[in-house]
Coordinates of C-alpha atoms in Angstrom, one line a residue:
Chain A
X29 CA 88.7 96.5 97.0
X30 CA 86.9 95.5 93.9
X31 CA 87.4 91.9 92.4
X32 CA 84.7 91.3 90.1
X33 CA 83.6 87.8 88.9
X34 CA 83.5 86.6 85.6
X35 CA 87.4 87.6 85.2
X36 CA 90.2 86.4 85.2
X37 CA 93.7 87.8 87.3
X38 CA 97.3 87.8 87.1
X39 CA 99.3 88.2 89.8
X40 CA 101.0 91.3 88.8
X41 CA 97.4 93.2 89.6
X42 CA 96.0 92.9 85.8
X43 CA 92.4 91.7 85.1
X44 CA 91.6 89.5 81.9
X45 CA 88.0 89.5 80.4
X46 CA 87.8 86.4 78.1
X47 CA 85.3 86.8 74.7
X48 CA 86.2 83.5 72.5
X49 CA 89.8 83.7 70.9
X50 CA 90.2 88.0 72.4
X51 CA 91.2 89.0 76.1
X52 CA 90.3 92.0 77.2
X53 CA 92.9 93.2 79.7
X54 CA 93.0 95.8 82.1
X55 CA 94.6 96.8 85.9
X56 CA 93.1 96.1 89.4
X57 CA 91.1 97.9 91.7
X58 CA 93.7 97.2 94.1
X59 CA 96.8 98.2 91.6
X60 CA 95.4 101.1 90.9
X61 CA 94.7 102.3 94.8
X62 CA 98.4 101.4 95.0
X63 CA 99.5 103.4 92.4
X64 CA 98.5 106.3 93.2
X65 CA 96.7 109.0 90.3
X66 CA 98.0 108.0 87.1
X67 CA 99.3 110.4 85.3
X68 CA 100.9 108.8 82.2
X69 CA 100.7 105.3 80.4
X70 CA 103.0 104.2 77.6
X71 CA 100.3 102.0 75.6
X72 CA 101.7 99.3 73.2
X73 CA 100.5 99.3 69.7
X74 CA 98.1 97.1 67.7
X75 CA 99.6 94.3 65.8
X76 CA 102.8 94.3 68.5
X77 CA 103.1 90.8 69.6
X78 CA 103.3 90.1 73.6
X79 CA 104.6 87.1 75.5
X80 CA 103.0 86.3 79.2
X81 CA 104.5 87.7 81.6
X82 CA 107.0 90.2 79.8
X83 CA 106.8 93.7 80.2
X84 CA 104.6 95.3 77.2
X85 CA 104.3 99.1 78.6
X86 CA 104.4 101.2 82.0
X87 CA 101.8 103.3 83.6
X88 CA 103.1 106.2 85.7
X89 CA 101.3 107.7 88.8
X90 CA 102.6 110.6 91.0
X91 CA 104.4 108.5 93.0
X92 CA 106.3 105.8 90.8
X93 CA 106.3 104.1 87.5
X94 CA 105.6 99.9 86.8
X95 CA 105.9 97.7 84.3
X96 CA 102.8 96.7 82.3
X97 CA 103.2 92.7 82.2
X98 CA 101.1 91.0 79.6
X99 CA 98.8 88.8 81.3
X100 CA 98.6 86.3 78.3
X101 CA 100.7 85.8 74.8
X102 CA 99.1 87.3 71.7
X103 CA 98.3 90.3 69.7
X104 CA 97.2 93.3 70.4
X105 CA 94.4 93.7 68.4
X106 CA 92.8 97.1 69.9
X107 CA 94.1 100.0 72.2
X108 CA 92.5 102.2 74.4
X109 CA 93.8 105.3 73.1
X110 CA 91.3 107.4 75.0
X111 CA 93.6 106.8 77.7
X112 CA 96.5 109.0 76.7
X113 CA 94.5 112.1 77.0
X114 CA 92.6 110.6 80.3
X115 CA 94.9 108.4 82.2
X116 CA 93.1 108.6 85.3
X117 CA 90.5 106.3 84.0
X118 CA 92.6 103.5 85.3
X119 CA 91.6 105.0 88.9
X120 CA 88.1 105.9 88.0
X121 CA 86.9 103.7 86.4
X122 CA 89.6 100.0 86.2
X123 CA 87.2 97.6 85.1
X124 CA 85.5 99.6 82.6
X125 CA 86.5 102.8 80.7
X126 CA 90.3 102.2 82.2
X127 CA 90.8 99.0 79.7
X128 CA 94.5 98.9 78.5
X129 CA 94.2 96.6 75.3
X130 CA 92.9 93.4 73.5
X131 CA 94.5 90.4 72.6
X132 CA 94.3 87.4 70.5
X133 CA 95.2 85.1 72.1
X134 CA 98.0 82.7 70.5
X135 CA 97.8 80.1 73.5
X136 CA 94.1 80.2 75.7
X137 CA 95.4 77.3 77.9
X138 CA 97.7 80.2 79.3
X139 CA 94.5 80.7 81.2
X140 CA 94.6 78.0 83.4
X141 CA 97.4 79.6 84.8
X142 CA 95.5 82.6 86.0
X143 CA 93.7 83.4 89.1
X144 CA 89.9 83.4 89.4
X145 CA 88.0 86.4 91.5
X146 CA 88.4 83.9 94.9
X147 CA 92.2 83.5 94.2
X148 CA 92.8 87.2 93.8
X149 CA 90.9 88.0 96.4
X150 CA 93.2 85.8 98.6
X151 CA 96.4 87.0 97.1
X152 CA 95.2 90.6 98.1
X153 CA 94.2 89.7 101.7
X154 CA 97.2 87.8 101.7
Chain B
X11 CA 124.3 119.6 123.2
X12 CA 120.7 119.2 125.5
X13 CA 118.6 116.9 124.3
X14 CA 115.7 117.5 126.8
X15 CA 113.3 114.7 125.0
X16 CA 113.4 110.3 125.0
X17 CA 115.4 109.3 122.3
X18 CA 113.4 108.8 119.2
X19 CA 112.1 105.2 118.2
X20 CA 112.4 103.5 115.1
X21 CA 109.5 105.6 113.0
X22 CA 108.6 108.5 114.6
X23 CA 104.6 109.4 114.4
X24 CA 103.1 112.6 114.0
X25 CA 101.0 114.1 116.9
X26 CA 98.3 114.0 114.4
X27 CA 98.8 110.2 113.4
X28 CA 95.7 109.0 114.7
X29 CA 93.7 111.8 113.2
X30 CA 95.5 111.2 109.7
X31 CA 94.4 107.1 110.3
X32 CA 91.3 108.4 110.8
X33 CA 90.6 110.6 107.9
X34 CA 91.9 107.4 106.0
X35 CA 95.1 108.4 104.4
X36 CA 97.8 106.1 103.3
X37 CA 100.7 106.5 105.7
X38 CA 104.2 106.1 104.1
X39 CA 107.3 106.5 105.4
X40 CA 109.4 109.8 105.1
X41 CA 112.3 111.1 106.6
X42 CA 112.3 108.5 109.6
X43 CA 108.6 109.4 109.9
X44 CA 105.3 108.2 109.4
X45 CA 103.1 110.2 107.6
X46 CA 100.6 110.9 105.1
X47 CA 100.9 110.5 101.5
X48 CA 97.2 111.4 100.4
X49 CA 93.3 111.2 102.0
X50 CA 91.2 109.6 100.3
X51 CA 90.6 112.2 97.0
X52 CA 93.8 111.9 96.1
X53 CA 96.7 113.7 95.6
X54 CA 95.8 115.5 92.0
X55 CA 93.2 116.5 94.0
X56 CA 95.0 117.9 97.0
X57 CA 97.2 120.0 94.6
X58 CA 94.4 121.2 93.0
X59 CA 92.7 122.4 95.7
X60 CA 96.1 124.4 97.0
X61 CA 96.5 126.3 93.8
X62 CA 92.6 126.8 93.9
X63 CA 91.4 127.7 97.1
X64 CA 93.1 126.2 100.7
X65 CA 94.8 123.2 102.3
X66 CA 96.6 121.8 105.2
X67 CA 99.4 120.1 105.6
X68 CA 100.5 118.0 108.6
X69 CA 104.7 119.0 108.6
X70 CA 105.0 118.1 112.3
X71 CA 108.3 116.0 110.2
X72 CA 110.3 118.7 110.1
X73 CA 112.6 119.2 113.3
X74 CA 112.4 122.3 115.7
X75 CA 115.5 122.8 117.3
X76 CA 114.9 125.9 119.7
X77 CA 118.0 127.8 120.3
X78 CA 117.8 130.0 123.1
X79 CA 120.4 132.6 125.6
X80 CA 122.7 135.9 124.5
X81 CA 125.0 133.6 122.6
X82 CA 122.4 132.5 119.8
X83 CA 122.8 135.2 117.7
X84 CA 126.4 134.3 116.8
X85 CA 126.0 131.0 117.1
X86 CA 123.6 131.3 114.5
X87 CA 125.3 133.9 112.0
X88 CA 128.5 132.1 112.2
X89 CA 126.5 127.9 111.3
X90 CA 124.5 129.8 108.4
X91 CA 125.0 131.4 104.9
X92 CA 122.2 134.2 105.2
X93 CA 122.4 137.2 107.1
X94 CA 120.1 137.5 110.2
X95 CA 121.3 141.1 110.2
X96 CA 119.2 141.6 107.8
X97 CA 115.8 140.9 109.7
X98 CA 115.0 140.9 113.1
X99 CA 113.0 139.6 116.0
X100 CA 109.1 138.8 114.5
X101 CA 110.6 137.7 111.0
X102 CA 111.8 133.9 109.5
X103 CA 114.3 133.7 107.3
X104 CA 115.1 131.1 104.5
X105 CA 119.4 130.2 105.3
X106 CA 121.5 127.0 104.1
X107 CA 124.3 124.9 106.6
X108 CA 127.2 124.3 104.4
X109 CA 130.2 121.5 105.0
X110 CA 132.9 123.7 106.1
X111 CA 135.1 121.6 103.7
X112 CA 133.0 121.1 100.5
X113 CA 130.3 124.1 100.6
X114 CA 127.7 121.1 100.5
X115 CA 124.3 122.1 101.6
X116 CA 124.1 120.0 104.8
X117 CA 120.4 121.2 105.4
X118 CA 118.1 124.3 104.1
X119 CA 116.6 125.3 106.9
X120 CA 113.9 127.9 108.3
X121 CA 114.8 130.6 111.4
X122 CA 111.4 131.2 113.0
X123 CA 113.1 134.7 114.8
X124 CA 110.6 134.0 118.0
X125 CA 112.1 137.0 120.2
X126 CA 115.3 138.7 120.7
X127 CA 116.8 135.6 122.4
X128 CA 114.9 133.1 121.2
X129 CA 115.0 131.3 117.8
X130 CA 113.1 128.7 116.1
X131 CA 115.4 126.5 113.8
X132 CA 113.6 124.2 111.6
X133 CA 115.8 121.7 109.7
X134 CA 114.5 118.8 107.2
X135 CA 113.7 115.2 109.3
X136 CA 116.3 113.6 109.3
X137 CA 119.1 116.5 110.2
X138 CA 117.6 117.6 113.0
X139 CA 121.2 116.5 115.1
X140 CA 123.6 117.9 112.0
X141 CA 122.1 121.6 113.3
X142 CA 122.3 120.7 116.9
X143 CA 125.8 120.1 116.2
X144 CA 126.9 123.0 114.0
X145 CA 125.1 124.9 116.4
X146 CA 127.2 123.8 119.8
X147 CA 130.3 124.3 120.7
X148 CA 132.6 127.1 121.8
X149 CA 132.7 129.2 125.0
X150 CA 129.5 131.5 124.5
X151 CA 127.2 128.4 122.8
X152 CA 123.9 128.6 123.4
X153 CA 121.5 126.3 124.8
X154 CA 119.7 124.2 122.2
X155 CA 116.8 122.0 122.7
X156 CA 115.3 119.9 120.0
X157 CA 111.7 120.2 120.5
X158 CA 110.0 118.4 118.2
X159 CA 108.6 116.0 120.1
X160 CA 106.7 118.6 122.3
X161 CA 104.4 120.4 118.9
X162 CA 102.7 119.7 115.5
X163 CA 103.3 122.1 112.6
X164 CA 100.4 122.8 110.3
X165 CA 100.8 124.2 107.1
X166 CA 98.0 126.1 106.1
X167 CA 98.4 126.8 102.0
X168 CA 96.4 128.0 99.2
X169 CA 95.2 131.7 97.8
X170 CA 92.6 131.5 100.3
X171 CA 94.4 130.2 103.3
X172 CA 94.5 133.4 105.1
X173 CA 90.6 134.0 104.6
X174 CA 89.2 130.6 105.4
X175 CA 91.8 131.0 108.4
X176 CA 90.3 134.1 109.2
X177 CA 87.0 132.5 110.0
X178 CA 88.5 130.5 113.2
X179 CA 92.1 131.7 113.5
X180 CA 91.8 135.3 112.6
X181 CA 95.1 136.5 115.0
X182 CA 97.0 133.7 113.0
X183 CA 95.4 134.6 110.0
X184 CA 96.8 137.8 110.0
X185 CA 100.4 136.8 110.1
X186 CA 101.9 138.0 107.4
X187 CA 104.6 137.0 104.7
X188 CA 107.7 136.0 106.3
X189 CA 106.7 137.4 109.5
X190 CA 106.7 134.8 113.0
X191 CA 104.1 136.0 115.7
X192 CA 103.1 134.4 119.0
X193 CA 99.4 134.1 119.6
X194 CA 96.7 132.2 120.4
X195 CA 94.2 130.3 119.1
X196 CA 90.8 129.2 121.1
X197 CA 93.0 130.0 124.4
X198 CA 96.2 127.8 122.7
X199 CA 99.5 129.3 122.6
X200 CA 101.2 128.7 119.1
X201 CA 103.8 130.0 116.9
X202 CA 102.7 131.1 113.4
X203 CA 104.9 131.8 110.6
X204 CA 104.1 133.3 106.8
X205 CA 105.8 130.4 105.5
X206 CA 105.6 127.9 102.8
X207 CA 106.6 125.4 100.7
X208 CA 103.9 125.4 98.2
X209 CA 104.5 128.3 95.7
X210 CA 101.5 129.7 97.4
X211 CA 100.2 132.5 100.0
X212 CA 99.9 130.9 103.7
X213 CA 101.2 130.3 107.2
X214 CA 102.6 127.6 109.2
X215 CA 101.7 126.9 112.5
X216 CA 103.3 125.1 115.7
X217 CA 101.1 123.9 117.8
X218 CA 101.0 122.4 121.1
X219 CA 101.2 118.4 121.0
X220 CA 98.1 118.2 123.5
X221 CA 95.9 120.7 121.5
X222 CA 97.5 119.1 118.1
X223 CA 93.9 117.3 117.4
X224 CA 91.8 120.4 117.9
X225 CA 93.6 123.0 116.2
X226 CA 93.3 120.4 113.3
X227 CA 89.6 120.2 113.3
X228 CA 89.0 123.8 114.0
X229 CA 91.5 124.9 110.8
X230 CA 89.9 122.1 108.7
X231 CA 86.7 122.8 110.0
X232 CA 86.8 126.3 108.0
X233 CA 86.7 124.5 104.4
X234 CA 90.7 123.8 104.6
X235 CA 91.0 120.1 103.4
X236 CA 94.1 118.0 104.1
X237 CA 96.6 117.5 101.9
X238 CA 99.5 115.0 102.1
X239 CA 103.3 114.5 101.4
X240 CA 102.7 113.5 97.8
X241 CA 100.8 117.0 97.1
X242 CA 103.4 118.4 98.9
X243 CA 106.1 117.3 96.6
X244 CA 104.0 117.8 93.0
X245 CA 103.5 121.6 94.2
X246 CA 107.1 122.3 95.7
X247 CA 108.2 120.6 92.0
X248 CA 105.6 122.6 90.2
X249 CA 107.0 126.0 91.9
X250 CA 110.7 125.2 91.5
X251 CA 111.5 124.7 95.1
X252 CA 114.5 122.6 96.5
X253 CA 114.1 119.0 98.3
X254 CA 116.9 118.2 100.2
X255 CA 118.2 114.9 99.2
X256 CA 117.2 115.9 95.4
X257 CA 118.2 119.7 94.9
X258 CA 120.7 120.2 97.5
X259 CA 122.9 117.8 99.7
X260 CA 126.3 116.2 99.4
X261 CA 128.1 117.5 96.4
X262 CA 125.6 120.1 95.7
X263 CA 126.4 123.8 96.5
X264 CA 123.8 126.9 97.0
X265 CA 125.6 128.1 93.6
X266 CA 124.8 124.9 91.8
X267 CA 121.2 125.2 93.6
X268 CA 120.6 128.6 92.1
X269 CA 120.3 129.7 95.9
X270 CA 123.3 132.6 95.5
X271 CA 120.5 134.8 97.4
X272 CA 120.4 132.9 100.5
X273 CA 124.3 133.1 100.8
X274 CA 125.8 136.7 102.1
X275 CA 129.5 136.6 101.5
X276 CA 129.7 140.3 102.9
X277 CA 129.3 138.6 106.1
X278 CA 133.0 138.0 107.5
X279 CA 132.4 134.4 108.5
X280 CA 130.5 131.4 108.1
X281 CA 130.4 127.8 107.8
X282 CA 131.8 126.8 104.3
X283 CA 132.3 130.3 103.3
X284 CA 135.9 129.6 102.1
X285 CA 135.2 126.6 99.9
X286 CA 131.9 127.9 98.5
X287 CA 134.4 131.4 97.6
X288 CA 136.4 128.8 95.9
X289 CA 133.7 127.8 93.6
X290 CA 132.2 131.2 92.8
X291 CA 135.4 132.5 91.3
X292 CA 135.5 129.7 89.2
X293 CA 131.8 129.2 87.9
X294 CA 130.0 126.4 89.0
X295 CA 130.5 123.3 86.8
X296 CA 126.5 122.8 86.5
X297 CA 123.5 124.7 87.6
X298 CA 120.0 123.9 88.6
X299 CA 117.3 124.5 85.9
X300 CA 114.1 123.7 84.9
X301 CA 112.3 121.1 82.2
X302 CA 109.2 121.3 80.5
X303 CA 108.4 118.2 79.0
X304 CA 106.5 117.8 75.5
X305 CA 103.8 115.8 76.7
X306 CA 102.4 114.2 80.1
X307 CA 105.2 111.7 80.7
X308 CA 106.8 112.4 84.0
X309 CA 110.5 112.7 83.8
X310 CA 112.5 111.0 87.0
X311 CA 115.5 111.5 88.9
X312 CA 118.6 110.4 87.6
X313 CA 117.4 110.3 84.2
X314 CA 120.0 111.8 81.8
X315 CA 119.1 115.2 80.1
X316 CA 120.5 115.5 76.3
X317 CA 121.2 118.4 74.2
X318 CA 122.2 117.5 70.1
X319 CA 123.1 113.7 71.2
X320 CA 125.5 114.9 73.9
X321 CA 124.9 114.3 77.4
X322 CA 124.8 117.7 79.6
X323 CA 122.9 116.9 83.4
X324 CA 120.9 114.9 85.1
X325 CA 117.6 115.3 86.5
X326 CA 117.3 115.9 90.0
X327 CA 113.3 116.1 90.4
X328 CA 110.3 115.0 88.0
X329 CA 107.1 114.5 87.8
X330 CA 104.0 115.5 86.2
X331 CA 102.9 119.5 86.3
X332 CA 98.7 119.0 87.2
X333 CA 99.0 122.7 85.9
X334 CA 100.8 122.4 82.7
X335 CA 99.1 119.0 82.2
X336 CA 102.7 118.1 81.6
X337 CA 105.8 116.1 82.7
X338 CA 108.0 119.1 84.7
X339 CA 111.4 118.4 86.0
X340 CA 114.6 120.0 88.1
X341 CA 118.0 119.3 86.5
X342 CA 121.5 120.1 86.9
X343 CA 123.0 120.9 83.5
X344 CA 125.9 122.5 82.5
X345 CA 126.2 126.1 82.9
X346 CA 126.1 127.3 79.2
X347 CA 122.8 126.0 78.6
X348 CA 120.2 128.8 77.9
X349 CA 116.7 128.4 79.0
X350 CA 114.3 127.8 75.5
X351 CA 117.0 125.2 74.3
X352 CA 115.3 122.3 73.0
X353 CA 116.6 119.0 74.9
X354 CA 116.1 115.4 75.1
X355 CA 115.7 113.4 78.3
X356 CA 116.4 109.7 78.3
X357 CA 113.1 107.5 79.8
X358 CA 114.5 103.9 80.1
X359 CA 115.6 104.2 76.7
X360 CA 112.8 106.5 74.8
X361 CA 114.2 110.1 74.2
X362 CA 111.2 112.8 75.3
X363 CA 111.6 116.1 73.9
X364 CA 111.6 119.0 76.8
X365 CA 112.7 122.8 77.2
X366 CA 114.9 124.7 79.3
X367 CA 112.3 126.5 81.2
X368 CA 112.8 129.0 84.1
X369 CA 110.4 127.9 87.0
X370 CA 107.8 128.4 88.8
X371 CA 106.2 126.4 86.6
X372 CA 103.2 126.7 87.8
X373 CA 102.7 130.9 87.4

């Protein structure tokens, strides 16, 4: 499986790409070969407020649907609405055209509290 | 009943597990088996290359219960709702095992009609010892052996199933719709049947356990890719087929199912008859239709089905049509629903606009 470095991870499979004040969030390598195809994703919409951890859309494969869970509080400031048409970006292509969203973020210490590319790596081994 | 074969373990494996391992697919559980849910393209791909060209299917899941001696025949007409008077030896036929109480559709099962003695019964996983049961019994009962430990089944799908067969099979190849042949392949003894679950041309094929592996390579070896259960279920869905478990099963009749065809009331006895009688004269109190959702999101089981604010059924089976490029979905809804009626369907909460649609979806 994929983990880049450079990001950052939840543990509910999502990525977060730090740039200042804005998170860039997307879903796993790994979460997306567990998935299954994507067929569907229910995107939030810009200016909707999220809270860590809380559920803030669901992507559906073939196989099941999941909870989205907002890596970090904030606002969505930018959707990837290419991703209605094309869900299967999020297998394709996770890290790069599959991005979910942006957020500012309303408390970057939240960060702290995510996993680095070693730490994920260990939680998917695990 | 016999039971000539070790009792099963925990999770059964497929003759073809290894090979499956292998060819890296992710191996789920189903049925009390393990087996394939995709290789490694995926399974919008696997569907996509059944309606486009040819796939197999590993299938060794469902159950073989051979039934054999002067008494199967009866034994036979009297379990099931069809009519084997109707066919004959060399031909399968589609037939439902009804509670005698309820009309329930215990299984749906296919008779592979091997020889005039001889018949093939092949129930869904896990009822594999409800037929051997329904089956027994009485003073002329015939012998029945569950052999599904001793083959693999192959089902070889897709509009050109039967040609890229041709190239290494071409005896098998040649079976055609609905008919069961014995013949060989490379020297192998196997049973081939023009059967299907795909909404597609093709033919299933048991197989020896020992020559499981290399019938596998020599079919796939002809430009016939594998395919796995999740493929399986987004084309069965996509054609309006039944699932046992989803479409039929405990509290569901054939009538419900839409599956009147399959039952022959003209015949003077079978299983259920009297109850299913029951419910014919007065109406069913849902039936089994189709959905076509307004947009890609995949409807799911149990979801509740809306028409003008009021509830009227349930969804049995959803999920997204690679065809349509839609959500598609099998429902029971009440009976005075028409199909082209505009409906709702509750998703967790967010009402998605569908219509009554008569399936195959797919065609």
């Amino acid at each position: 499986m994929n983990v880049p470095e450079g990001l950052r991870y939840s543990t509910d499979h999502e990525w977060v790409q730090i740039d200042g004040e804005v998170a860039k969030i997307g879903i796993t390598d790994y979460a997306q070969d567990a998935l299954g195809d994507v067929v569907y994703i229910d995107l939030p919409a810009t200016g909707v407020t999220v809270v860590s951890g809380a559920s803030f859309g669901e992507v559906e494969s073939t196989k099941s649907v999941s909870d989205l869970f907002a890596p970090i509080s904030g606002e969505i400031t930018a959707v990837n609405d290419e991703l209605a048409d094309q869900p299967e970006r999020l297998n394709t292509d996770p890290y790069g055209d599959g991005w979910i969203c942006t957020i500012a973020m309303s408390n970057p210490d939240e960060i702290d509290a995510l996993l680095d590319a070693d730490g994920y790596q260990t939680l998917i081994d695990g | 009943m016999q039971n000539t074969d070790s009792p099963p373990p925990e999770t059964r494996r497929s003759p073809l597990h290894d090979t499956h391992v292998k060819l890296g697919a992710k191996m789920v559980p189903f049925g009390g088996w393990d087996m394939p849910l995709n290789y490694s393209e995926g399974t919008l791909a696997e569907h996509a290359m059944c309606r486009s060209s040819a796939v197999v299917f590993d299938v060794s899941h469902l159950g073989t219960m051979r039934v054999t001696g002067p008494g199967a025949f009866d034994a036979l007409q009297r379990a099931f709702t069809n009519d084997l008077d109707r066919i004959e030896p060399g031909r399968a036929q589609y037939t439902h095992l009804l509670d005698p109480d309820d009309a329930s559709v215990l299984d749906d099962i296919i008779v592979w009609w091997v020889d005039s003695d001889r018949f093939d019964v092949m129930p869904n996983a896990s009822n594999t010892s409800r037929v051997g049961e329904a089956l027994g019994g009485g003073a002329s009962a015939p012998e029945i052996h569950d052999v599904t430990s001793t083959r693999a089944v192959l089902a070889v799908q897709g509009p050109q199933a039967r040609s890229r067969l041709a190239e290494v099979a071409p005896e098998a190849a040649a079976v055609r719709r609905f008919r069961v042949a014995e013949v060989k392949i490379d020297d192998v003894p196997v049973v081939v049947a023009g059967t299907g679950y795909t909404g597609e041309d093709g033919v299933e094929i048991a197989v020896p356990v020992d020559a499981a592996e290399k019938i596998w390579n020599l079919v796939t070896s002809a430009g016939i890719s594998p395919a796995g259960l999740g493929a399986r279920d987004t084309l069965r869905l996509e054609a309006g087929l039944p699932l046992h478990g989803h479409e039929l099963g405990p509290g569901i009749t054939s009538l419900q199912a839409g599956l009147g065809w399959v039952v022959r009331f003209d015949k003077p006895e079978f299983r259920g008859r009297d109850a299913l009688l029951a419910e014919q004269a007065r109406g069913p109190h849902r039936l089994l239709r189709g959905l076509v959702v307004d947009g890609r999101r995949p409807p799911r089981e149990g979801q509740t089905v809306l028409l003008g604010g009021e509830a009227i059924g349930e969804i049995s089976s959803g999920n997204f049509s690679p065809i349509l490029g839609q959500g598609v979905a099998l429902a029971f809804l009440r009976p005075d629903v028409d199909d082209g009626d505009s409906v709702t369907i509750d998703v967790r909460g967010t009402e998605v606009a569908a219509v009554v649609t008569k399936p195959p979806f797919h065609t």
